[in-house]
Amino acid sequence: HGVDMEALCRSLCLSWDEVKQFADSAKLSLETVADFDEALTRASILGATTLVTGSFHTVGDAMARLQRSPLSR
């Protein structure tokens, strides 16, 4: 299941319609959550692992909110 953090990702190479089309073709569920904190909460509720991709800024913000250190194992 993917949670799309729409508000932070306006400059991607793919449109969100293209991302949705890919998810559908790969039989992956996908939802859009516009608020960053709500998206992280939703992703944490849905799965044991939360994967955040994006810029260093986006990933750093997610790590801070999830209380993860880039140096931890």
PDB file of C-alpha atoms in Angstrom:
ATOM      1  CA  HIS A   1       0.000   0.000   0.000  1.00  0.00           C
ATOM      2  CA  GLY A   2       1.392   3.424  -0.872  1.00  0.00           C
ATOM      3  CA  VAL A   3       0.574   6.765   0.658  1.00  0.00           C
ATOM      4  CA  ASP A   4       1.241   9.656  -1.697  1.00  0.00           C
ATOM      5  CA  MET A   5       2.461  12.873  -0.019  1.00  0.00           C
ATOM      6  CA  GLU A   6       1.087  15.092  -2.751  1.00  0.00           C
ATOM      7  CA  ALA A   7       1.805  18.525  -1.304  1.00  0.00           C
ATOM      8  CA  LEU A   8       5.572  18.013  -1.157  1.00  0.00           C
ATOM      9  CA  CYS A   9       6.080  16.398  -4.535  1.00  0.00           C
ATOM     10  CA  ARG A  10       4.838  18.787  -7.200  1.00  0.00           C
ATOM     11  CA  SER A  11       8.043  18.687  -9.256  1.00  0.00           C
ATOM     12  CA  LEU A  12       8.302  14.945  -9.945  1.00  0.00           C
ATOM     13  CA  CYS A  13       8.898  13.672 -13.449  1.00  0.00           C
ATOM     14  CA  LEU A  14       5.640  11.694 -13.304  1.00  0.00           C
ATOM     15  CA  SER A  15       2.244  13.201 -12.720  1.00  0.00           C
ATOM     16  CA  TRP A  16       0.175  11.740  -9.891  1.00  0.00           C
ATOM     17  CA  ASP A  17      -2.165  10.321 -12.541  1.00  0.00           C
ATOM     18  CA  GLU A  18       0.834   8.454 -13.998  1.00  0.00           C
ATOM     19  CA  VAL A  19       1.859   7.220 -10.546  1.00  0.00           C
ATOM     20  CA  LYS A  20      -1.704   6.020  -9.939  1.00  0.00           C
ATOM     21  CA  GLN A  21      -1.775   4.325 -13.344  1.00  0.00           C
ATOM     22  CA  PHE A  22       1.494   2.519 -12.519  1.00  0.00           C
ATOM     23  CA  ALA A  23       0.184   1.442  -9.096  1.00  0.00           C
ATOM     24  CA  ASP A  24      -3.006   0.125 -10.686  1.00  0.00           C
ATOM     25  CA  SER A  25      -1.079  -1.798 -13.353  1.00  0.00           C
ATOM     26  CA  ALA A  26       1.161  -3.335 -10.659  1.00  0.00           C
ATOM     27  CA  LYS A  27      -1.911  -4.138  -8.546  1.00  0.00           C
ATOM     28  CA  LEU A  28      -0.708  -1.874  -5.735  1.00  0.00           C
ATOM     29  CA  SER A  29      -3.118   0.117  -3.624  1.00  0.00           C
ATOM     30  CA  LEU A  30      -2.407   3.830  -3.456  1.00  0.00           C
ATOM     31  CA  GLU A  31      -4.057   6.742  -1.728  1.00  0.00           C
ATOM     32  CA  THR A  32      -3.312  10.440  -1.646  1.00  0.00           C
ATOM     33  CA  VAL A  33      -2.843  12.246   1.665  1.00  0.00           C
ATOM     34  CA  ALA A  34      -2.109  15.939   1.214  1.00  0.00           C
ATOM     35  CA  ASP A  35      -0.767  16.623   4.728  1.00  0.00           C
ATOM     36  CA  PHE A  36       2.781  15.355   5.403  1.00  0.00           C
ATOM     37  CA  ASP A  37       2.203  14.398   9.050  1.00  0.00           C
ATOM     38  CA  GLU A  38      -1.108  12.713   8.271  1.00  0.00           C
ATOM     39  CA  ALA A  39       0.537  10.759   5.437  1.00  0.00           C
ATOM     40  CA  LEU A  40       3.280   9.472   7.759  1.00  0.00           C
ATOM     41  CA  THR A  41       0.715   8.514  10.384  1.00  0.00           C
ATOM     42  CA  ARG A  42      -1.420   6.735   7.791  1.00  0.00           C
ATOM     43  CA  ALA A  43       1.586   4.857   6.393  1.00  0.00           C
ATOM     44  CA  SER A  44       2.642   3.779   9.899  1.00  0.00           C
ATOM     45  CA  ILE A  45      -0.860   2.490  10.633  1.00  0.00           C
ATOM     46  CA  LEU A  46      -1.032   0.499   7.396  1.00  0.00           C
ATOM     47  CA  GLY A  47       2.296  -1.302   7.501  1.00  0.00           C
ATOM     48  CA  ALA A  48       5.195  -2.468   9.597  1.00  0.00           C
ATOM     49  CA  THR A  49       7.642  -0.637   7.330  1.00  0.00           C
ATOM     50  CA  THR A  50       7.350   2.940   6.127  1.00  0.00           C
ATOM     51  CA  LEU A  51       9.426   3.854   3.071  1.00  0.00           C
ATOM     52  CA  VAL A  52       9.811   7.570   2.379  1.00  0.00           C
ATOM     53  CA  THR A  53      11.429   8.719  -0.837  1.00  0.00           C
ATOM     54  CA  GLY A  54      12.214  12.196  -2.028  1.00  0.00           C
ATOM     55  CA  SER A  55      14.702  14.933  -1.387  1.00  0.00           C
ATOM     56  CA  PHE A  56      17.102  14.929   1.573  1.00  0.00           C
ATOM     57  CA  HIS A  57      14.814  17.554   3.080  1.00  0.00           C
ATOM     58  CA  THR A  58      11.704  15.363   2.753  1.00  0.00           C
ATOM     59  CA  VAL A  59      13.420  12.221   4.024  1.00  0.00           C
ATOM     60  CA  GLY A  60      15.082  14.177   6.843  1.00  0.00           C
ATOM     61  CA  ASP A  61      11.734  15.617   7.914  1.00  0.00           C
ATOM     62  CA  ALA A  62      10.210  12.137   7.875  1.00  0.00           C
ATOM     63  CA  MET A  63      13.084  10.689   9.905  1.00  0.00           C
ATOM     64  CA  ALA A  64      12.748  13.453  12.485  1.00  0.00           C
ATOM     65  CA  ARG A  65       8.993  12.921  12.789  1.00  0.00           C
ATOM     66  CA  LEU A  66       9.446   9.124  12.984  1.00  0.00           C
ATOM     67  CA  GLN A  67      12.259   9.633  15.536  1.00  0.00           C
ATOM     68  CA  ARG A  68      14.828   7.767  13.428  1.00  0.00           C
ATOM     69  CA  SER A  69      18.514   8.548  13.161  1.00  0.00           C
ATOM     70  CA  PRO A  70      20.316   8.202   9.821  1.00  0.00           C
ATOM     71  CA  LEU A  71      23.149   6.582  11.781  1.00  0.00           C
ATOM     72  CA  SER A  72      21.057   3.910  13.516  1.00  0.00           C
ATOM     73  CA  ARG A  73      20.925   0.339  12.316  1.00  0.00           C
TER      74      ARG A  73
END
